[in-house]
Amino acid sequence: MMNFDYLYDETERPLTRYVSFATQNKRYDLAMVYTRHFNGKTLVISLQNLQGGLIAQEDIDHADWAKALQIDPDDVEIVKEFLRSRLYSIDRLMDQY
């Protein structure tokens, strides 16, 4: 007998983008999973430490995602600009295809 509340079980074909770039301080390898499941937020995962977070455009300046992704403090502004140019809703991305 299972003793838990079943909240959801969904199947979806997400769009996944793998990006690797280097600054003067560090290399970053990220997986960006675009899905409808997280209310327009993108699941961004550091492939180096397997930590991640849900990030939308409005979270870039306010969320504590940089610590989770282990962004070097000197690179935070660079990565913010990168994310601004890459975080879209899944609907916008699918319209391009």
Short mmCIF file of C-alpha atoms in Angstrom, two decimals:
data_model
loop_
_atom_site.label_atom_id
_atom_site.label_comp_id
_atom_site.label_asym_id
_atom_site.label_seq_id
_atom_site.Cartn_x
_atom_site.Cartn_y
_atom_site.Cartn_z
CA MET A 1 0.00 0.00 0.00
CA MET A 2 1.35 3.42 -0.98
CA ASN A 3 0.91 6.06 1.67
CA PHE A 4 1.28 9.40 -0.12
CA ASP A 5 -0.74 12.04 -1.98
CA TYR A 6 -0.30 11.71 -5.72
CA LEU A 7 0.04 15.28 -7.03
CA TYR A 8 0.67 14.85 -10.74
CA ASP A 9 2.24 12.61 -13.34
CA GLU A 10 2.69 14.30 -16.70
CA THR A 11 4.54 13.38 -19.85
CA GLU A 12 5.87 16.10 -22.09
CA ARG A 13 8.46 16.50 -24.83
CA PRO A 14 10.60 19.36 -23.59
CA LEU A 15 13.05 21.29 -25.73
CA THR A 16 16.56 20.98 -24.31
CA ARG A 17 19.53 23.15 -25.15
CA TYR A 18 23.11 22.38 -24.09
CA VAL A 19 25.47 25.32 -23.89
CA SER A 20 29.12 25.54 -22.96
CA PHE A 21 31.10 28.76 -22.66
CA ALA A 22 34.12 30.05 -20.80
CA THR A 23 34.95 33.34 -19.18
CA GLN A 24 38.39 34.39 -18.02
CA ASN A 25 37.59 32.78 -14.66
CA LYS A 26 35.72 29.55 -15.34
CA ARG A 27 34.07 27.22 -17.82
CA TYR A 28 30.28 26.77 -17.67
CA ASP A 29 28.35 23.80 -19.07
CA LEU A 30 24.60 24.28 -18.82
CA ALA A 31 21.51 22.36 -19.82
CA MET A 32 18.46 24.52 -20.39
CA VAL A 33 15.16 22.65 -20.39
CA TYR A 34 12.24 24.57 -21.88
CA THR A 35 8.87 23.17 -20.85
CA ARG A 36 5.29 24.23 -20.24
CA HIS A 37 5.33 22.51 -16.87
CA PHE A 38 6.97 25.26 -14.78
CA ASN A 39 4.77 28.23 -15.69
CA GLY A 40 7.12 29.61 -18.31
CA LYS A 41 10.30 29.16 -16.32
CA THR A 42 13.32 27.40 -17.76
CA LEU A 43 15.01 24.62 -15.83
CA VAL A 44 18.71 25.56 -15.91
CA ILE A 45 21.12 22.89 -14.71
CA SER A 46 24.86 23.12 -14.25
CA LEU A 47 26.30 19.97 -15.77
CA GLN A 48 29.41 20.41 -13.65
CA ASN A 49 27.74 20.22 -10.24
CA LEU A 50 24.30 18.87 -11.22
CA GLN A 51 22.60 21.73 -9.40
CA GLY A 52 19.95 23.87 -10.99
CA GLY A 53 16.97 26.07 -10.67
CA LEU A 54 13.87 27.37 -12.37
CA ILE A 55 14.64 30.73 -13.92
CA ALA A 56 12.54 33.19 -15.92
CA GLN A 57 13.52 36.57 -17.34
CA GLU A 58 12.12 38.32 -14.26
CA ASP A 59 14.25 36.13 -11.95
CA ILE A 60 17.62 36.98 -13.49
CA ASP A 61 18.24 40.05 -11.33
CA HIS A 62 16.49 38.82 -8.19
CA ALA A 63 16.91 35.11 -7.65
CA ASP A 64 19.77 33.33 -5.91
CA TRP A 65 20.40 31.10 -8.92
CA ALA A 66 24.07 32.07 -9.19
CA LYS A 67 24.97 30.22 -5.98
CA ALA A 68 23.14 27.07 -7.05
CA LEU A 69 24.90 27.07 -10.41
CA GLN A 70 28.22 27.93 -8.70
CA ILE A 71 28.80 31.00 -10.82
CA ASP A 72 32.07 32.74 -10.00
CA PRO A 73 31.21 36.10 -8.38
CA ASP A 74 33.24 37.91 -11.04
CA ASP A 75 31.15 36.22 -13.76
CA VAL A 76 27.63 36.90 -12.45
CA GLU A 77 27.01 39.89 -14.73
CA ILE A 78 28.33 37.99 -17.77
CA VAL A 79 26.08 35.01 -17.05
CA LYS A 80 23.10 37.31 -16.42
CA GLU A 81 23.54 38.79 -19.89
CA PHE A 82 23.87 35.32 -21.36
CA LEU A 83 20.64 34.18 -19.67
CA ARG A 84 18.79 37.32 -20.78
CA SER A 85 19.51 36.33 -24.37
CA ARG A 86 18.60 32.64 -23.93
CA LEU A 87 15.63 32.36 -21.55
CA TYR A 88 12.36 32.23 -23.47
CA SER A 89 8.99 30.67 -22.94
CA ILE A 90 8.49 27.32 -24.64
CA ASP A 91 5.70 28.88 -26.74
CA ARG A 92 8.06 31.47 -28.20
CA LEU A 93 10.64 28.81 -29.02
CA MET A 94 8.11 26.48 -30.61
CA ASP A 95 6.82 29.34 -32.81
CA GLN A 96 10.30 29.48 -34.36
CA TYR A 97 10.08 25.86 -35.57
#
